[in-house]
CSV table of C-alpha atoms in Angstrom, one decimal:
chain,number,residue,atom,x,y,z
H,479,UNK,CA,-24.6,108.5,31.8
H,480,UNK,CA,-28.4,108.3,32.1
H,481,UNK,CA,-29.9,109.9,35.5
H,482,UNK,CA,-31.2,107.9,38.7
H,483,UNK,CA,-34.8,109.1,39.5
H,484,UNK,CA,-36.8,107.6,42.2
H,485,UNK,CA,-40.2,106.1,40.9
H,486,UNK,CA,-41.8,104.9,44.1
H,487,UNK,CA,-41.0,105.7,48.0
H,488,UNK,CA,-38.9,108.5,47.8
H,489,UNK,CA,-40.1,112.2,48.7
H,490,UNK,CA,-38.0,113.8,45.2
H,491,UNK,CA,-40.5,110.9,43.0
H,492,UNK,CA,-39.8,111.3,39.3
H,493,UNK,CA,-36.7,114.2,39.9
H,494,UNK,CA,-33.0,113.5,39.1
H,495,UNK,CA,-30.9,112.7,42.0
H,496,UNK,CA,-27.9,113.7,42.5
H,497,UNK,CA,-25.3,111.9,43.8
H,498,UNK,CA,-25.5,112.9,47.4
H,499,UNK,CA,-29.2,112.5,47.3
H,500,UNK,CA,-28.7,109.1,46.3
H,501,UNK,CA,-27.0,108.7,49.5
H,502,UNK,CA,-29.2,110.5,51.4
H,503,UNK,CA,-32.2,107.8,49.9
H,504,UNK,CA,-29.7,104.5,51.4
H,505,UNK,CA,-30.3,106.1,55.0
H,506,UNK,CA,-28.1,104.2,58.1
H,507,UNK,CA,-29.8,104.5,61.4
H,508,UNK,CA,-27.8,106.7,64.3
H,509,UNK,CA,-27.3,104.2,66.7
H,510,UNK,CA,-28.3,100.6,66.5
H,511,UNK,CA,-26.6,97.7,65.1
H,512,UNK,CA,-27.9,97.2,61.1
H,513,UNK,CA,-27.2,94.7,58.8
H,514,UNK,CA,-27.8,95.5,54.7
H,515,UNK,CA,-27.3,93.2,52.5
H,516,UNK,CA,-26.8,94.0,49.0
H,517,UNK,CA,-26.7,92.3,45.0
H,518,UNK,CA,-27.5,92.5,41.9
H,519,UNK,CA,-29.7,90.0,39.7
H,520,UNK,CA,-30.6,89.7,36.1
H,521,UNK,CA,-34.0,89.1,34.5
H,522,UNK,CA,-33.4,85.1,34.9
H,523,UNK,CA,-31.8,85.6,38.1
H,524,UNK,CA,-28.4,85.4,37.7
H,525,UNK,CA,-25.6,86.7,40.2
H,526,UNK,CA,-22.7,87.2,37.3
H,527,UNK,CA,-22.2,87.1,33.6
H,528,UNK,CA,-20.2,85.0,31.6
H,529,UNK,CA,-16.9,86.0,33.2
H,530,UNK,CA,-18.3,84.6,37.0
H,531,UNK,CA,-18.3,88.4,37.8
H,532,UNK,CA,-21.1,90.9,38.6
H,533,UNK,CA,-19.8,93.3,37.4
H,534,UNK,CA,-20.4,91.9,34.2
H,535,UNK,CA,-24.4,92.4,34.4
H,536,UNK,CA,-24.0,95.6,36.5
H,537,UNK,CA,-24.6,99.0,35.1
H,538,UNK,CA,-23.6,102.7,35.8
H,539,UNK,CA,-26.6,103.7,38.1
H,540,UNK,CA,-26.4,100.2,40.0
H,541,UNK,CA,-22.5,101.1,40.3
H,542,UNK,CA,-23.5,105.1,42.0
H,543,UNK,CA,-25.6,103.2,44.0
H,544,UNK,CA,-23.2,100.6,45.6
H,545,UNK,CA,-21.0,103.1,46.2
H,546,UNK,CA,-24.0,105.4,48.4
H,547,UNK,CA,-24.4,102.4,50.2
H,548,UNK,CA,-21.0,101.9,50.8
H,549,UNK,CA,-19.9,105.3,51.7
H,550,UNK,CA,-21.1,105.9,55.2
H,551,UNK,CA,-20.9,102.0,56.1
H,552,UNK,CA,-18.5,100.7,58.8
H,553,UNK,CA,-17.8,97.2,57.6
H,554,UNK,CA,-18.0,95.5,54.3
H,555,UNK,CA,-19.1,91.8,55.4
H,556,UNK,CA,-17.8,89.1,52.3
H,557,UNK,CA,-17.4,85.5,52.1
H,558,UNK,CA,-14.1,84.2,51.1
H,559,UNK,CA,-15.3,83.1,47.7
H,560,UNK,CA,-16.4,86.4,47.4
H,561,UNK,CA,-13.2,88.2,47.6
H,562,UNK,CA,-11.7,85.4,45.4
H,563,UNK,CA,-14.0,85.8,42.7
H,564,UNK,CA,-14.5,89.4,42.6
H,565,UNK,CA,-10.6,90.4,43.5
H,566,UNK,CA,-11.3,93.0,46.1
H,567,UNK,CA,-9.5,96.2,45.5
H,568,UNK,CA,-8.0,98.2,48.6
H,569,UNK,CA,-10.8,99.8,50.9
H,570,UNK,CA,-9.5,103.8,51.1
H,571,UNK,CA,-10.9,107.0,52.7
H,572,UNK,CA,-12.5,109.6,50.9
H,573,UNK,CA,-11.4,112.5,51.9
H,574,UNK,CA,-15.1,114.7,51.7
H,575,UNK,CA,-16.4,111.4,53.5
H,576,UNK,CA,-14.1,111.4,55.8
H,577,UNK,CA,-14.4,114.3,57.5
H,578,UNK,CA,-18.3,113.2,57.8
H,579,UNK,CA,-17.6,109.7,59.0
H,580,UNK,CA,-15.5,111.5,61.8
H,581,UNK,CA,-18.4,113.7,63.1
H,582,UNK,CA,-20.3,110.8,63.2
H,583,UNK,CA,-17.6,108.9,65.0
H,584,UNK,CA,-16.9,106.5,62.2
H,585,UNK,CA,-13.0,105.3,60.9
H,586,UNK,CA,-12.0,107.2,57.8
H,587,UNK,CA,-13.1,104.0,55.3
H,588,UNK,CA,-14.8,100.7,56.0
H,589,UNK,CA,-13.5,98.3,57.3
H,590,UNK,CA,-13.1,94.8,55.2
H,591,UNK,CA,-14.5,91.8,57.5
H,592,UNK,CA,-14.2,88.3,55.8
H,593,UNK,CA,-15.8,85.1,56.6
H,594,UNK,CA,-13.6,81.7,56.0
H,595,UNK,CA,-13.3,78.2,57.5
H,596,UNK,CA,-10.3,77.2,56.0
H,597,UNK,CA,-8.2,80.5,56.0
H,598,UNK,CA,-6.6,80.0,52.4
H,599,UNK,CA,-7.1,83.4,51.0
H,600,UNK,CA,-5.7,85.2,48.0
H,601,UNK,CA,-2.8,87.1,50.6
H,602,UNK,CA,-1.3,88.5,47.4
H,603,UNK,CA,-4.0,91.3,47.0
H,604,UNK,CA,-3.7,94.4,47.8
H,605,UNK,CA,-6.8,94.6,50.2
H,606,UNK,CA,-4.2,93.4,52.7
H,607,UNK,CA,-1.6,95.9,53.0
H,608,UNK,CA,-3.5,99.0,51.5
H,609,UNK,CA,-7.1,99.5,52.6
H,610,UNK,CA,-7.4,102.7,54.6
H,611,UNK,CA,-8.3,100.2,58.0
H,612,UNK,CA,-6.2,96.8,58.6
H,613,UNK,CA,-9.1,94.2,57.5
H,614,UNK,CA,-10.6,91.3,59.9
H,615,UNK,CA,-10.4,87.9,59.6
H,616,UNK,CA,-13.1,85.8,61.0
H,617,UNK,CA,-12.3,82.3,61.8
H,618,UNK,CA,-12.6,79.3,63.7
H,619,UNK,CA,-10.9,78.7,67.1
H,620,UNK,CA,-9.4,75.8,66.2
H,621,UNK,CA,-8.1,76.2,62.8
H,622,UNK,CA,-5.0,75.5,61.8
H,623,UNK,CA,-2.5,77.2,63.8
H,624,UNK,CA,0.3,78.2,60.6
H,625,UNK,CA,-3.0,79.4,58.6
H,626,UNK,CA,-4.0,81.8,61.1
H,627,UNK,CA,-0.2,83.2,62.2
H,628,UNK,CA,-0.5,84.1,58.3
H,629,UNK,CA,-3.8,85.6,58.8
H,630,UNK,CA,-2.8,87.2,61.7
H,631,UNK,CA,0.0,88.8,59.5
H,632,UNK,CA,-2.2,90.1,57.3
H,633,UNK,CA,-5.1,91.0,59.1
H,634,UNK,CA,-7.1,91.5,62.3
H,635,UNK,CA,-8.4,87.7,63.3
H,636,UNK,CA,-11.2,86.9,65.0
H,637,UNK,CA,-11.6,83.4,66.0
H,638,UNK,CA,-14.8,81.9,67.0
H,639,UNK,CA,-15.6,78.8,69.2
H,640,UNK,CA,-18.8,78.5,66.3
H,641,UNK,CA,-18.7,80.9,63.1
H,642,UNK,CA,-22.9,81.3,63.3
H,643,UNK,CA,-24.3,84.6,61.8
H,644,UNK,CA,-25.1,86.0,65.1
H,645,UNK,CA,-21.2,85.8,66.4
H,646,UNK,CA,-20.0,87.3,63.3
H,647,UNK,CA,-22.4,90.2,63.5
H,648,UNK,CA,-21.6,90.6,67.5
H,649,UNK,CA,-18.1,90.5,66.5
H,650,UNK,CA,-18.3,93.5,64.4
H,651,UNK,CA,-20.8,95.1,66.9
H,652,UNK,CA,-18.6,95.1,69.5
H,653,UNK,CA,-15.5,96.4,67.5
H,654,UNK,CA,-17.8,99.5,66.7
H,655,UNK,CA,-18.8,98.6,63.4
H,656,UNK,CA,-22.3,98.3,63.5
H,657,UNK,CA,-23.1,99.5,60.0
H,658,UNK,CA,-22.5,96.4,58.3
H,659,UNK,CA,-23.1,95.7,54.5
H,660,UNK,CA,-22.9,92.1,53.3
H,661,UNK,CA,-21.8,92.2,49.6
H,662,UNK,CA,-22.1,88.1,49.6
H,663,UNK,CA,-21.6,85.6,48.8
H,664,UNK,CA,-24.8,83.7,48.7
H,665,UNK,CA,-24.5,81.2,51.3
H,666,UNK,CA,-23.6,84.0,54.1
H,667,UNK,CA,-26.3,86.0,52.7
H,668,UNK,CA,-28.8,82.8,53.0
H,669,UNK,CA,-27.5,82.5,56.5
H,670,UNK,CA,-27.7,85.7,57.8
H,671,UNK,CA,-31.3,86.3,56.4
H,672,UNK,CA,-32.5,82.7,58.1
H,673,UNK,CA,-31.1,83.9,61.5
H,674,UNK,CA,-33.2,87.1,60.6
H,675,UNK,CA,-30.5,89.0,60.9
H,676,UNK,CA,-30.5,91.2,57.9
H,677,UNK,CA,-32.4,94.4,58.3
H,678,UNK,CA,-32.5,95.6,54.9
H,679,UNK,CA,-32.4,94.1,51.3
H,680,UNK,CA,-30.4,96.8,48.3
H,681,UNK,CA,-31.5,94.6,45.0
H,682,UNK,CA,-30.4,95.6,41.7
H,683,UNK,CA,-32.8,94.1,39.2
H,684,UNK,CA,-30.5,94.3,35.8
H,685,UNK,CA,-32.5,94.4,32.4
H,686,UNK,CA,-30.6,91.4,31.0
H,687,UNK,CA,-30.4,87.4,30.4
H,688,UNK,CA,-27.8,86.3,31.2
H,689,UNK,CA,-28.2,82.1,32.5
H,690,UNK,CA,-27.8,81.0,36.0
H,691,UNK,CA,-25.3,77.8,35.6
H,692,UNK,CA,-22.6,80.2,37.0
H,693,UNK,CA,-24.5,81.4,39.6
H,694,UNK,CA,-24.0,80.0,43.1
H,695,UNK,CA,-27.3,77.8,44.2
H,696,UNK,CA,-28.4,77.8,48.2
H,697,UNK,CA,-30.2,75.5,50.3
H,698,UNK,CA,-33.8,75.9,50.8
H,699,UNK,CA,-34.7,78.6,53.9
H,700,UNK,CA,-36.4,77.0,56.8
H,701,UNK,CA,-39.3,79.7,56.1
H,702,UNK,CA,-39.9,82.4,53.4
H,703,UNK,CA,-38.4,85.6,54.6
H,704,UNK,CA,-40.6,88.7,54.2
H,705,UNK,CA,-39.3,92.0,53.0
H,706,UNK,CA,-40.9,95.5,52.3
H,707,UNK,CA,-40.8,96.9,49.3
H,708,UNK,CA,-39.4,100.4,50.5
H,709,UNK,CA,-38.3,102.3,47.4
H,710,UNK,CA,-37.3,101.9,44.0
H,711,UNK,CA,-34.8,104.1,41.7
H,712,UNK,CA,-34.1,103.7,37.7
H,713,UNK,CA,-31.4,104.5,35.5
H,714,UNK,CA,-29.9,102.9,32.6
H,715,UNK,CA,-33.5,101.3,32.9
H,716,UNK,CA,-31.9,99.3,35.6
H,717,UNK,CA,-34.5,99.2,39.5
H,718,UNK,CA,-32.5,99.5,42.5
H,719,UNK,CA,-34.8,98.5,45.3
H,720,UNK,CA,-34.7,99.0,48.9
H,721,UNK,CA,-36.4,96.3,51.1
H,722,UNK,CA,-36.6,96.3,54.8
H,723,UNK,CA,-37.0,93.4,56.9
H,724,UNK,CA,-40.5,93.1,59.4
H,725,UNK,CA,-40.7,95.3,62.2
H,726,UNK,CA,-37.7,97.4,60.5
């Protein structure tokens, strides 16, 4: 496995990191709410390869990378097309992190938030019954009353009078979770960035072609967002950049 090295931003410049100092460079603030949002793109910009998933035009050092990000979060924010396509596996505690989250007053794992209007969700999957936390559900008020006794089943619900960006990220906020990393999809993403919600930007520029027709297409922002270019890493001559958002 090639090395990650930072090449711009980062204090260690041009030195191999290791893994905790990869961790160490995805920094979560101490107390206020934040709001990451994280992908990876190819050359032509798409989302997936040819199988639909990402991990298909991921690489090694993008992967150590997801997981830095990941390991001190408290919720993992997904669409339900998301967990569809990609097949979540079960969120669990690492033990080392663990004890670390609890000094910092964090749950064991993160927790698994998704997003859905229509509450028909793969309920065969794992995520369900063995994540390290019970996952949340966040819904509509009035949807359909069986869907959401199964939800309820399966998961923590939260139903909204109006699923909007900001109600899902005060949802979360005022469970505790206020580390929140949104892994997609695209539309939640889009959201979330026009209600300038999203504090920080983790892009994974792959070096590959891939074509965009299975990549999911978003309406047009109201504005152009602005981000800062922060820092960048390489490995497997793959950049994993870190963006913050004005005033951030």
């Amino acid at each position: 496995m090639n090395p990650i090295r930072a090449i711009y931003g980062n204090r260690q410049q041009g030195d191999d990191l290791t893994d905790q100092e990869v961790a160490r460079a995805y920094p979560w603030p101490d107390s206020r709410r934040w709001v990451r949002a994280m992908m990876v793109t190819t050359l032509d910009g798409a989302a997936a390869g040819a199988d639909g998933l990402s991990g298909s035009v991921s690489s090694n050092a993008d992967q150590l990378v997801f997981d830095a990000v990941r390991r001190y979060a408290d919720a993992v924010l997904i669409g339900s097309g998301t967990l569809r396509a990609e097949q979540y596996t079960p969120m669990r505690a690492n033990p080392e992190d663990a004890k670390r989250r609890a000094a910092d007053g964090q749950l064991a794992a993160p927790v698994v938030a998704v997003v859905t209007g229509s509450l028909q969700l793969p309920w065969e999957l794992p995520i369900w019954s063995e994540s390290a936390h019970r996952p949340v559900v966040i819904t509509r008020a009035d949807a359909n009353e069986g869907r959401l006794a199964t939800a309820r089943d399966h998961a923590d619900v939260i139903a909204l009078q109006e699923v909007t960006p900001e109600a899902v990220v005060d949802a979360l906020a005022g469970r505790g979770l206020r580390r929140i990393l949104c892994e997609g999809g695209p539309s939640l993403l889009r959201d979330l960035v026009a209600a300038d919600l999203v504090d920080e930007a983790d892009i994974t520029l792959a070096p590959l072609f891939a074509g965009t027709s299975g990549s999911p297409s978003t309406t047009v922002l109201p504005d152009v967002a602005d981000f800062r270019l922060e820092q960048v890493l390489e490995g497997d001559g793959t950049l994993m950049m870190r963006y913050l958002a004005p005033g951030r």
